[in-house]
Coordinates of C-alpha atoms in Angstrom, one line a residue:
Chain A
M16 CA 15.4 31.9 5.0
P17 CA 17.5 30.9 2.2
E18 CA 15.6 28.0 0.8
Y19 CA 11.9 27.3 0.2
T20 CA 12.2 23.6 1.2
A21 CA 10.2 21.3 3.3
S22 CA 13.2 20.6 5.6
A23 CA 13.8 24.4 6.2
I24 CA 10.1 25.1 6.8
A25 CA 9.7 22.2 9.2
A26 CA 12.8 23.3 11.1
A27 CA 11.6 26.9 11.4
V28 CA 8.2 25.9 12.6
K29 CA 9.5 23.4 15.1
A30 CA 12.0 26.0 16.4
G31 CA 9.3 28.5 16.8
E32 CA 11.1 30.9 14.4
R33 CA 8.1 31.2 12.1
S34 CA 4.5 30.2 12.3
A35 CA 2.8 27.6 10.2
V36 CA 0.2 30.2 9.4
S37 CA 2.8 32.5 7.9
F38 CA 4.1 29.7 5.6
A39 CA 0.5 28.9 4.6
E40 CA -0.2 32.5 3.8
E41 CA 3.0 32.7 1.8
A42 CA 2.1 29.6 -0.2
L43 CA -1.4 30.9 -0.8
G44 CA 0.1 34.2 -2.1
R45 CA 2.4 32.2 -4.4
A46 CA -0.6 30.2 -5.7
E47 CA -2.5 33.4 -6.5
Q48 CA 0.5 34.9 -8.3
T49 CA 0.8 31.7 -10.5
S50 CA -2.9 31.0 -11.0
D51 CA -2.5 31.3 -14.8
L52 CA -0.5 28.1 -14.7
D53 CA -3.7 26.1 -13.7
A54 CA -1.9 23.9 -11.3
F55 CA -5.0 23.6 -9.1
V56 CA -8.5 22.2 -9.7
H57 CA -9.5 23.4 -6.2
L58 CA -7.7 25.4 -3.5
D59 CA -9.6 26.2 -0.3
A60 CA -7.6 28.9 1.6
D61 CA -9.7 28.5 4.8
R62 CA -8.9 24.8 5.0
V63 CA -5.3 25.5 4.5
L64 CA -5.2 28.1 7.3
T65 CA -7.2 26.0 9.7
Q66 CA -4.7 23.2 9.4
A67 CA -1.8 25.6 9.8
R68 CA -3.4 27.1 12.9
A69 CA -3.7 23.6 14.4
V70 CA 0.0 23.0 13.8
D71 CA 0.8 26.3 15.5
A72 CA -1.4 25.4 18.5
R73 CA 0.5 22.1 18.9
I74 CA 3.8 24.0 18.9
A75 CA 2.5 26.5 21.5
A76 CA 1.5 23.5 23.6
G77 CA 5.1 22.2 23.5
E78 CA 4.3 19.3 21.2
D79 CA 6.1 18.1 18.1
P80 CA 3.7 18.0 15.2
G81 CA 6.2 15.8 13.2
P82 CA 8.9 15.9 10.6
L83 CA 6.8 17.9 8.1
A84 CA 5.5 20.4 10.6
G85 CA 3.7 23.2 8.9
V86 CA 4.9 22.2 5.4
P87 CA 2.3 22.9 2.6
V88 CA 1.9 19.7 0.5
V89 CA -0.2 19.8 -2.6
L90 CA -2.3 16.6 -3.3
K91 CA -3.0 15.3 -6.8
D92 CA -6.8 15.3 -7.3
N93 CA -7.0 11.4 -7.2
L94 CA -6.0 11.3 -3.6
L95 CA -8.8 11.1 -1.1
A96 CA -8.6 13.7 1.6
N97 CA -11.5 13.8 4.1
D98 CA -14.1 16.5 3.2
E99 CA -12.2 17.7 0.3
P100 CA -13.2 17.4 -3.4
A101 CA -11.7 14.5 -5.4
T102 CA -12.5 14.8 -9.1
C103 CA -9.6 13.1 -10.9
A104 CA -10.0 16.1 -13.2
S105 CA -13.1 14.3 -14.6
R106 CA -16.6 15.5 -15.2
I107 CA -17.8 12.2 -13.8
L108 CA -16.6 13.1 -10.3
D109 CA -17.0 16.9 -10.6
R110 CA -19.0 17.2 -7.5
Y111 CA -17.5 14.3 -5.4
V112 CA -16.3 15.1 -1.9
S113 CA -14.2 12.5 -0.1
V114 CA -15.6 11.0 3.1
T115 CA -12.3 9.7 4.4
D116 CA -8.6 10.2 4.2
G117 CA -6.5 7.8 2.1
H118 CA -3.8 6.1 4.1
A119 CA -0.8 8.0 2.7
V120 CA -2.7 11.3 3.3
S121 CA -3.5 10.3 6.8
L122 CA 0.2 9.7 7.3
L123 CA 1.0 13.0 5.8
K124 CA -1.2 14.8 8.1
A125 CA 0.2 12.8 11.1
S126 CA 3.6 14.1 10.1
G127 CA 2.5 17.7 10.7
A128 CA 2.0 18.7 7.0
V129 CA -0.7 21.0 5.8
T130 CA -2.5 19.6 2.8
F131 CA -2.6 22.4 0.2
G132 CA -5.3 22.2 -2.5
R133 CA -6.2 19.7 -5.2
A134 CA -3.8 19.5 -8.1
N135 CA -4.7 19.4 -11.7
M136 CA -4.0 16.2 -13.7
D137 CA -4.8 14.1 -16.7
E138 CA -8.3 12.6 -16.3
F139 CA -8.1 9.5 -14.1
A140 CA -4.3 9.7 -14.4
M141 CA -4.5 8.7 -18.0
G142 CA -2.1 10.9 -20.0
S143 CA 1.5 12.2 -20.3
S144 CA 1.0 15.9 -20.7
G145 CA -1.8 17.3 -18.5
E146 CA -3.9 18.0 -21.6
N147 CA -6.5 15.3 -20.8
S148 CA -7.8 17.3 -17.8
A149 CA -11.6 18.1 -18.1
V150 CA -10.8 21.5 -16.7
A151 CA -8.0 23.7 -18.3
S152 CA -4.6 22.0 -18.8
A153 CA -1.9 22.9 -16.3
R154 CA 1.1 24.9 -17.9
N155 CA 4.8 24.4 -17.7
P156 CA 6.4 26.9 -15.3
W157 CA 9.3 27.3 -17.8
D158 CA 7.2 28.1 -20.7
R159 CA 3.4 28.6 -20.6
D160 CA 2.9 27.4 -24.1
R161 CA 4.3 24.0 -23.2
V162 CA 3.0 21.1 -21.3
P163 CA 4.2 20.3 -17.8
G164 CA 3.9 16.6 -18.4
G165 CA 1.5 14.2 -17.0
S166 CA -0.5 12.7 -15.5
S167 CA 0.6 14.5 -12.3
S168 CA 0.7 17.8 -14.1
G169 CA -0.6 20.1 -11.4
S170 CA 1.6 18.5 -8.7
A171 CA 4.7 19.1 -10.9
V172 CA 3.7 22.7 -11.6
A173 CA 3.0 23.6 -8.0
V174 CA 6.4 22.5 -6.9
G175 CA 8.1 23.7 -10.2
A176 CA 6.6 27.2 -9.8
H177 CA 7.7 27.3 -6.2
V178 CA 4.2 27.5 -4.8
A179 CA 4.7 24.6 -2.3
P180 CA 7.9 22.6 -1.5
L181 CA 6.1 19.3 -1.8
A182 CA 3.4 17.7 -3.7
L183 CA 2.1 14.2 -3.8
G184 CA 1.4 12.6 -7.2
S185 CA 0.7 9.1 -8.5
D186 CA 2.8 7.1 -11.0
T187 CA 1.5 4.2 -13.1
G188 CA 3.7 4.4 -16.3
G189 CA 5.7 7.5 -15.4
S190 CA 3.2 9.9 -14.2
I191 CA 5.4 11.3 -11.5
R192 CA 8.8 10.9 -13.1
Q193 CA 8.0 12.4 -16.6
P194 CA 6.3 15.6 -15.4
A195 CA 9.2 16.1 -12.9
A196 CA 11.5 15.9 -15.8
F197 CA 9.5 18.3 -17.9
S198 CA 9.0 20.8 -15.1
G199 CA 12.4 20.8 -13.7
V200 CA 11.8 19.1 -10.3
V201 CA 12.5 15.9 -8.4
G202 CA 9.9 13.2 -8.7
A203 CA 10.0 9.7 -7.2
K204 CA 8.0 6.5 -7.5
P205 CA 8.6 4.0 -4.8
T206 CA 8.7 0.1 -5.2
W207 CA 5.2 -1.2 -5.8
G208 CA 3.7 -2.0 -2.4
R209 CA 5.9 0.5 -0.5
V210 CA 3.2 3.1 -0.2
S211 CA -0.4 2.1 0.5
R212 CA -2.8 2.6 -2.4
R213 CA -5.8 2.8 -0.1
G214 CA -7.3 6.2 -0.9
L215 CA -5.7 6.6 -4.3
I216 CA -8.5 6.4 -6.9
A217 CA -7.3 3.4 -8.8
F218 CA -6.2 3.5 -12.5
A219 CA -4.2 0.3 -12.8
S220 CA -3.8 -1.6 -9.5
S221 CA -0.6 -3.6 -10.4
L222 CA 1.2 -0.4 -11.4
D223 CA -0.1 2.5 -9.4
Q224 CA 2.0 4.1 -6.7
I225 CA 1.9 7.3 -4.8
G226 CA 5.2 9.4 -4.6
P227 CA 6.6 12.8 -3.9
F228 CA 7.5 15.9 -6.0
A229 CA 10.2 18.2 -4.5
T230 CA 12.8 20.7 -5.4
T231 CA 15.5 18.7 -3.7
V232 CA 16.3 15.0 -3.4
A233 CA 16.5 15.4 0.4
D234 CA 13.0 16.7 0.5
A235 CA 11.7 13.8 -1.6
A236 CA 13.3 11.3 0.7
L237 CA 11.8 13.1 3.7
C238 CA 8.4 13.1 2.1
L239 CA 8.5 9.4 1.1
E240 CA 9.6 8.4 4.6
A241 CA 6.5 10.2 5.9
I242 CA 4.0 8.3 3.7
A243 CA 5.5 4.8 3.2
G244 CA 4.7 1.8 5.4
F245 CA 2.5 -1.2 5.8
D246 CA -1.2 -0.7 5.7
P247 CA -3.4 -3.7 6.6
G248 CA -6.1 -1.9 4.6
D249 CA -4.2 -2.4 1.3
A250 CA -3.9 -6.1 0.6
T251 CA -0.8 -5.4 -1.6
S252 CA 1.0 -3.2 1.0
A253 CA 4.3 -4.6 1.8
D254 CA 5.0 -5.5 5.5
R255 CA 8.5 -3.9 5.5
A256 CA 10.1 -1.3 7.8
V257 CA 10.7 2.1 6.3
P258 CA 14.4 2.8 6.1
S259 CA 15.8 6.3 6.8
W260 CA 16.3 7.2 3.2
S261 CA 17.4 10.7 4.2
E262 CA 20.6 9.2 5.3
S263 CA 21.3 7.8 1.7
V264 CA 21.0 11.2 0.1
G265 CA 24.4 12.5 1.4
Q266 CA 26.4 9.3 0.6
D267 CA 29.1 9.4 -2.0
V268 CA 29.1 7.2 -5.2
K269 CA 32.5 5.8 -4.9
G270 CA 32.3 2.2 -6.2
L271 CA 28.6 2.6 -7.1
R272 CA 27.9 0.6 -10.2
I273 CA 25.7 2.5 -12.6
G274 CA 24.1 0.4 -15.3
V275 CA 23.6 2.3 -18.6
P276 CA 21.2 0.7 -21.1
E277 CA 22.5 1.7 -24.5
S278 CA 19.2 0.8 -26.2
F279 CA 17.7 3.8 -24.2
F280 CA 20.0 6.2 -26.1
G281 CA 19.0 5.3 -29.6
D282 CA 16.4 6.7 -32.1
G283 CA 13.8 9.0 -30.8
L284 CA 16.0 10.6 -28.0
D285 CA 16.4 14.3 -28.3
D286 CA 20.1 15.3 -28.8
D287 CA 19.9 17.8 -26.0
V288 CA 18.4 15.3 -23.5
E289 CA 21.1 12.8 -24.5
A290 CA 23.9 15.3 -24.0
S291 CA 22.5 16.3 -20.6
V292 CA 22.1 12.7 -19.4
R293 CA 25.6 11.7 -20.6
G294 CA 27.1 14.7 -19.0
A295 CA 25.5 13.7 -15.7
L296 CA 26.9 10.1 -16.1
E297 CA 30.4 11.4 -16.8
A298 CA 30.2 13.6 -13.7
L299 CA 29.2 10.7 -11.6
A300 CA 32.0 8.6 -13.0
G301 CA 34.3 11.4 -12.2
A302 CA 33.1 11.2 -8.6
G303 CA 34.0 7.5 -8.4
A304 CA 31.0 5.7 -9.8
E305 CA 31.6 2.9 -12.3
L306 CA 29.5 2.9 -15.5
V307 CA 28.5 -0.5 -16.6
P308 CA 26.7 -1.3 -20.0
V309 CA 23.6 -3.3 -19.4
E310 CA 20.8 -4.5 -21.6
L311 CA 17.1 -4.7 -21.2
P312 CA 16.3 -6.9 -24.2
H313 CA 12.5 -6.5 -24.0
A314 CA 12.5 -2.8 -23.6
K315 CA 11.1 -2.2 -27.1
Y316 CA 7.9 -4.0 -26.1
A317 CA 7.4 -1.9 -23.0
V318 CA 4.8 0.5 -24.3
A319 CA 2.7 -2.3 -25.9
T320 CA 2.9 -4.4 -22.8
Y321 CA 2.0 -1.5 -20.5
Y322 CA -1.0 -0.3 -22.5
I323 CA -2.6 -3.8 -22.5
I324 CA -2.2 -4.3 -18.8
A325 CA -3.0 -0.8 -17.8
C326 CA -6.0 -0.5 -19.9
A327 CA -7.3 -3.9 -18.9
E328 CA -7.0 -3.0 -15.2
A329 CA -8.5 0.4 -15.8
S330 CA -11.5 -1.0 -17.5
S331 CA -12.2 -3.0 -14.3
N332 CA -11.3 -0.2 -11.9
L333 CA -13.5 2.4 -13.7
A334 CA -16.5 0.1 -13.8
R335 CA -17.5 1.5 -10.5
F336 CA -18.4 4.9 -12.1
D337 CA -21.9 3.9 -13.0
G338 CA -24.0 6.8 -11.7
V339 CA -25.4 4.7 -8.8
R340 CA -23.6 5.6 -5.6
Y341 CA -21.6 8.7 -6.5
G342 CA -20.5 10.8 -9.5
H343 CA -22.4 12.0 -12.5
R344 CA -25.8 10.4 -13.4
S345 CA -27.2 11.1 -16.8
K346 CA -30.4 13.0 -16.9
T347 CA -31.4 11.1 -20.1
A348 CA -31.4 7.7 -18.5
T349 CA -34.6 5.7 -19.0
D350 CA -33.5 2.4 -17.2
V351 CA -30.6 1.1 -15.4
L352 CA -28.6 0.0 -18.3
S353 CA -29.0 3.4 -20.1
M354 CA -28.1 5.0 -16.8
Y355 CA -24.8 3.3 -16.8
A356 CA -24.0 3.8 -20.5
R357 CA -25.1 7.4 -20.7
S358 CA -23.6 8.5 -17.4
R359 CA -20.2 7.0 -18.4
V360 CA -20.1 8.4 -22.0
E361 CA -21.2 11.8 -20.7
G362 CA -18.9 11.8 -17.8
F363 CA -15.7 10.3 -19.2
G364 CA -13.4 12.2 -21.6
E365 CA -12.0 10.8 -24.9
E366 CA -8.8 9.3 -23.5
V367 CA -10.5 7.6 -20.6
R368 CA -13.2 6.1 -23.0
R369 CA -10.5 5.0 -25.4
R370 CA -8.6 3.2 -22.7
I371 CA -11.7 1.6 -21.1
M372 CA -12.6 0.3 -24.6
L373 CA -9.1 -1.1 -25.2
G374 CA -9.1 -2.7 -21.8
T375 CA -12.5 -4.3 -22.3
Y376 CA -11.4 -5.5 -25.7
V377 CA -8.3 -7.3 -24.5
L378 CA -10.1 -8.9 -21.7
S379 CA -13.0 -10.1 -23.8
A380 CA -13.7 -13.6 -24.8
G381 CA -11.4 -14.8 -27.6
Y382 CA -8.9 -12.1 -27.0
Y383 CA -7.8 -12.6 -23.4
D384 CA -5.1 -15.1 -24.0
A385 CA -3.6 -13.3 -27.0
Y386 CA -3.4 -9.9 -25.4
Y387 CA -3.8 -9.8 -21.7
R388 CA -2.3 -13.1 -20.7
K389 CA 0.5 -12.7 -23.2
A390 CA 1.3 -9.1 -21.9
Q391 CA 1.6 -10.5 -18.3
Q392 CA 4.0 -13.1 -19.6
V393 CA 6.0 -10.4 -21.4
R394 CA 6.0 -8.5 -18.0
A395 CA 7.6 -11.6 -16.4
R396 CA 10.3 -11.2 -19.1
F397 CA 10.8 -7.6 -18.0
I398 CA 11.2 -8.7 -14.5
E399 CA 13.9 -11.2 -15.5
D400 CA 15.6 -8.5 -17.7
F401 CA 16.0 -6.2 -14.7
Q402 CA 17.1 -9.1 -12.4
S403 CA 20.0 -10.0 -14.9
A404 CA 20.9 -6.3 -15.2
F405 CA 21.2 -5.8 -11.5
A406 CA 23.5 -8.8 -11.2
T407 CA 26.1 -6.4 -12.7
C408 CA 25.0 -3.0 -11.4
D409 CA 23.5 -1.3 -8.4
V410 CA 21.3 1.3 -10.1
I411 CA 20.3 1.9 -13.7
A412 CA 20.5 5.3 -15.2
S413 CA 18.7 6.7 -18.3
P414 CA 16.9 9.8 -19.6
T415 CA 13.5 10.1 -17.9
A416 CA 11.8 11.2 -21.2
P417 CA 12.9 11.2 -24.8
T418 CA 12.3 14.9 -25.3
T419 CA 11.9 18.2 -23.3
A420 CA 8.4 19.5 -22.7
F421 CA 6.5 19.7 -26.0
R422 CA 3.9 22.3 -27.0
F423 CA 0.2 21.8 -26.4
G424 CA -1.3 19.8 -29.3
D425 CA 2.1 18.4 -30.4
N426 CA 1.1 14.8 -29.5
A427 CA -2.6 14.8 -30.4
D428 CA -2.4 11.3 -31.8
P429 CA -2.9 8.9 -28.8
L430 CA -0.2 6.5 -29.9
S431 CA 2.5 9.1 -30.2
M432 CA 1.6 10.4 -26.8
Y433 CA 2.0 6.9 -25.4
L434 CA 5.6 6.8 -26.7
A435 CA 6.5 9.7 -24.3
D436 CA 6.7 7.1 -21.5
V437 CA 9.1 4.7 -23.2
Y438 CA 11.8 5.1 -20.5
T439 CA 9.6 5.2 -17.4
I440 CA 7.3 2.3 -18.3
P441 CA 9.9 -0.6 -17.8
A442 CA 10.4 0.2 -14.1
S443 CA 6.6 0.4 -13.6
L444 CA 6.1 -3.0 -15.2
A445 CA 8.7 -4.6 -12.9
G446 CA 7.5 -2.6 -9.8
L447 CA 10.9 -1.0 -9.2
P448 CA 11.6 2.3 -7.6
G449 CA 12.6 5.1 -9.8
I450 CA 13.4 8.8 -9.4
S451 CA 13.8 11.7 -11.9
V452 CA 16.3 14.4 -11.0
P453 CA 16.8 17.6 -13.1
A454 CA 19.9 17.4 -15.3
A455 CA 21.5 20.3 -17.2
P456 CA 18.9 22.2 -19.2
G457 CA 18.7 21.8 -23.0
A458 CA 20.0 24.5 -25.4
D459 CA 16.4 25.9 -25.4
G460 CA 16.6 26.3 -21.6
L461 CA 14.0 23.7 -21.0
P462 CA 14.5 21.2 -18.2
T463 CA 15.7 17.7 -18.7
G464 CA 15.7 14.8 -16.3
I465 CA 17.9 11.8 -15.5
Q466 CA 16.2 8.8 -14.1
F467 CA 17.7 6.3 -11.6
V468 CA 16.0 3.0 -11.2
A469 CA 17.0 0.7 -8.3
P470 CA 16.1 -3.0 -7.4
S471 CA 12.9 -3.6 -5.5
W472 CA 12.9 -2.3 -2.0
D473 CA 16.2 -0.5 -2.6
E474 CA 15.1 3.2 -2.7
A475 CA 18.2 3.8 -0.6
T476 CA 20.5 3.3 -3.7
M477 CA 18.1 5.3 -5.8
F478 CA 18.3 8.3 -3.4
R479 CA 22.1 7.9 -3.0
A480 CA 22.7 8.2 -6.8
A481 CA 20.2 11.0 -7.0
G482 CA 21.6 13.0 -4.2
A483 CA 25.1 12.7 -5.5
W484 CA 24.1 13.9 -9.0
E485 CA 22.2 16.9 -7.5
R486 CA 25.3 17.9 -5.6
L487 CA 27.5 17.5 -8.7
R488 CA 25.1 19.4 -10.9
G489 CA 24.8 22.4 -8.5
P490 CA 21.9 25.0 -8.5
L491 CA 19.4 25.3 -11.3
G492 CA 18.0 28.6 -12.6
R493 CA 14.6 29.8 -11.7
P494 CA 11.7 29.0 -14.0
T495 CA 10.3 32.0 -15.9
H496 CA 6.9 31.8 -14.3
A497 CA 7.9 30.9 -10.8
A498 CA 6.3 32.8 -7.9
D499 CA 8.5 35.7 -7.0
V500 CA 9.8 35.9 -3.5
E501 CA 11.0 38.8 -1.5
E502 CA 14.1 37.4 0.1
G503 CA 14.0 38.4 3.8
Chain B
M12 CA -5.3 -5.1 -37.4
A13 CA -8.2 -2.7 -37.8
I14 CA -11.2 -3.2 -35.7
D15 CA -14.5 -3.1 -37.4
R16 CA -17.4 -0.9 -36.2
D17 CA -19.6 -3.7 -35.0
T18 CA -16.9 -5.1 -32.8
L19 CA -16.2 -1.6 -31.4
L20 CA -19.9 -1.1 -30.6
H21 CA -20.1 -4.5 -29.0
T22 CA -17.1 -3.7 -26.9
A23 CA -18.7 -0.4 -26.0
M24 CA -21.8 -2.3 -24.9
L25 CA -19.6 -4.6 -22.6
A26 CA -18.0 -1.5 -21.1
R27 CA -21.3 0.2 -20.5
L28 CA -20.4 3.2 -22.7
D29 CA -23.1 4.5 -24.9
C30 CA -20.8 5.0 -28.0
A31 CA -23.7 4.4 -30.4
S32 CA -24.8 8.0 -29.3
L33 CA -21.6 9.5 -30.4
P34 CA -21.6 11.7 -33.6
E35 CA -20.5 9.6 -36.7
P36 CA -17.1 11.4 -37.3
E37 CA -16.2 10.8 -33.6
L38 CA -17.2 7.1 -33.9
D39 CA -15.2 6.8 -37.1
T40 CA -12.2 8.4 -35.3
L41 CA -12.5 6.0 -32.4
V42 CA -12.7 3.0 -34.6
D43 CA -9.5 4.1 -36.4
Q44 CA -7.6 5.0 -33.3
I45 CA -8.5 1.8 -31.4
G46 CA -7.7 -0.2 -34.5
R47 CA -4.2 1.4 -34.8
I48 CA -3.4 0.9 -31.1
I49 CA -4.4 -2.8 -31.2
G50 CA -2.3 -3.1 -34.3
Y51 CA 0.6 -1.6 -32.3
V52 CA 0.3 -3.9 -29.4
E53 CA 0.1 -7.0 -31.5
Q54 CA 3.9 -6.9 -31.8
L55 CA 3.9 -8.8 -28.4
G56 CA 3.2 -11.9 -30.5
E57 CA 6.9 -11.7 -31.4
V58 CA 8.0 -12.4 -27.9
D59 CA 9.0 -15.9 -26.9
T60 CA 7.0 -16.6 -23.8
D61 CA 6.8 -20.4 -23.8
G62 CA 6.4 -21.8 -20.3
V63 CA 6.4 -18.3 -18.8
E64 CA 4.1 -17.8 -15.9
P65 CA 2.1 -14.5 -16.2
A66 CA 3.4 -11.9 -13.8
I67 CA 0.0 -10.6 -12.4
H68 CA 1.8 -8.5 -9.8
P69 CA 5.3 -7.0 -10.2
V70 CA 6.5 -8.2 -6.8
D71 CA 5.4 -11.3 -4.8
V72 CA 2.3 -10.5 -2.9
T73 CA 1.1 -12.9 -0.2
P74 CA -2.6 -12.9 0.2
R75 CA -3.4 -11.8 3.6
L76 CA -6.6 -12.1 5.7
R77 CA -7.4 -9.6 8.4
P78 CA -8.4 -10.8 11.9
D79 CA -12.1 -11.6 12.2
V80 CA -12.7 -8.6 14.4
A81 CA -15.5 -6.0 14.0
S82 CA -14.1 -2.6 13.1
E83 CA -15.6 0.9 12.8
P84 CA -17.8 1.0 9.6
L85 CA -17.9 4.1 7.3
G86 CA -21.6 4.5 8.3
A87 CA -24.7 5.1 6.1
A88 CA -24.4 8.9 6.2
R89 CA -20.9 8.8 4.7
V90 CA -21.7 6.1 2.2
L91 CA -24.7 8.0 0.9
A92 CA -23.1 11.4 1.1
N93 CA -22.3 11.6 -2.7
A94 CA -25.3 9.8 -4.0
P95 CA -27.4 11.3 -6.8
D96 CA -30.7 9.9 -5.4
T97 CA -31.4 8.4 -2.1
R98 CA -34.4 7.3 0.0
D99 CA -33.9 6.3 3.7
A100 CA -30.6 4.5 3.7
R101 CA -30.9 3.3 0.1
F102 CA -29.5 4.3 -3.3
V103 CA -32.4 5.0 -5.7
V104 CA -31.9 4.0 -9.4
P105 CA -34.1 3.7 -12.4
R106 CA -36.2 0.6 -12.6
V107 CA -34.2 -2.5 -13.0
V108 CA -36.9 -5.2 -13.5
G109 CA -39.4 -4.8 -16.3
Q110 CA -37.3 -2.1 -18.0
G111 CA -37.6 -0.5 -21.4
A112 CA -40.8 -0.3 -23.3
D113 CA -43.0 -1.0 -20.3
D114 CA -42.2 2.5 -18.8
A115 CA -43.2 5.6 -20.6

């Protein structure tokens, strides 16, 4: 089999050419080989094989398990999967076991996929490197001394190191797109409301979305088709039919208007990343796309707006971790208030505590109007900015991140880490779909990413641009630390 | 705008985080970091937002009620499955009423 992709695996399983168990065993072997990359918080081989056997039984009975039949799909450790641990890479949930499937996970299983382990992440999805994990940080498959990006660090690594062809992550301010760029894979965030958030342990409810990591745009589209759709159990889930995005991936870009925000190419952008992204834009123009300058005038306020809103919502969402019904309960509690306060300070890491504090502060009496309400008004301006931009273009292209993967410890100051999300945050604030696709590597051989952002509900155009660029770019090299494969 | 230590500790109390128990240097660092982040986000004051409705959601969300029909509950067993301390079908917690000095 030439390619380790979801499409190829599902086809082989459905045609009876290879068993789901054989793919599961192969993926487990690959995970073992790359275990020093710490992509996983937890990986239960028995559970993987049991699911694979069930898929094979359905094939043997002449049934169609679904479009992702037998495909190993890694789950970020903030996605509930029945009877599996869900720790959010936090000590406060270090022994938590889910009692239900989240909605996206149940759709994934219904498509025939085999859920494959619990992926490492920044604690409670708060981070842009993977370093905020309460267990060891995941490592970049291209260079072990560099971060894979975050917060969906392990998901990006599992796919980037060719352990599994698909992974699910979550994206609040860039937590799928940025690690995809750093780790050399495709990562997509859908329109807010496109994928149910029921069963995603909440960080910031007006920003969170679940999305796929893949090695090809076609696989990302296939995965998103499987998990998207209306869920009455999520009050913010959109009651909209799921288009066949796979059909958009092969379309050409003749006449496609690609908006280029020049302000995204200014100070702070690595020369190599800029060169790669501009090269991609030229190639797309050569293939018939039209490059259109656009402006997003409020872009410089993106990080500030995001951190007020996200932290405020996080302070509310994480209030449930109080030692009462689940999670860590302090042994030094003397009464109920000290149980809350000590369980939380013991169980949450530094970055989580910082963000809860910030969120509590901006929501507190006397500050609410100046910070939280103001940020929501600026957010409305972001939405207007994008609407104006999309009057003259069909999709907006930019670098995904301002740099390639940095070294561990390089962004120890929280504020400098926050600035890593400067290009991904605007789409999050406006609820727009965005995808990162690898562009040409930098001079140091490290991956770069180009991001395409489309109007709400127009993932089709996002996949169209992404697929076209991928074809123009051609194959990428193999990461240094990818699992070895004996080509058969 | 720097934040002072008392404000930080008050915020921590609101957030039910026992920051007063943190070692001094850690507390000082936290005061500094949060102060700088708040200083950074204050630039939003520059933005003209006169008459702008706050965008609580990025896309329009219509509040939706589900039909008033009984559905399958999670069940006590599952709800209690991860609890630190239970008795019968209840979560057990330290004393709520009459707390503090009364209890040795």
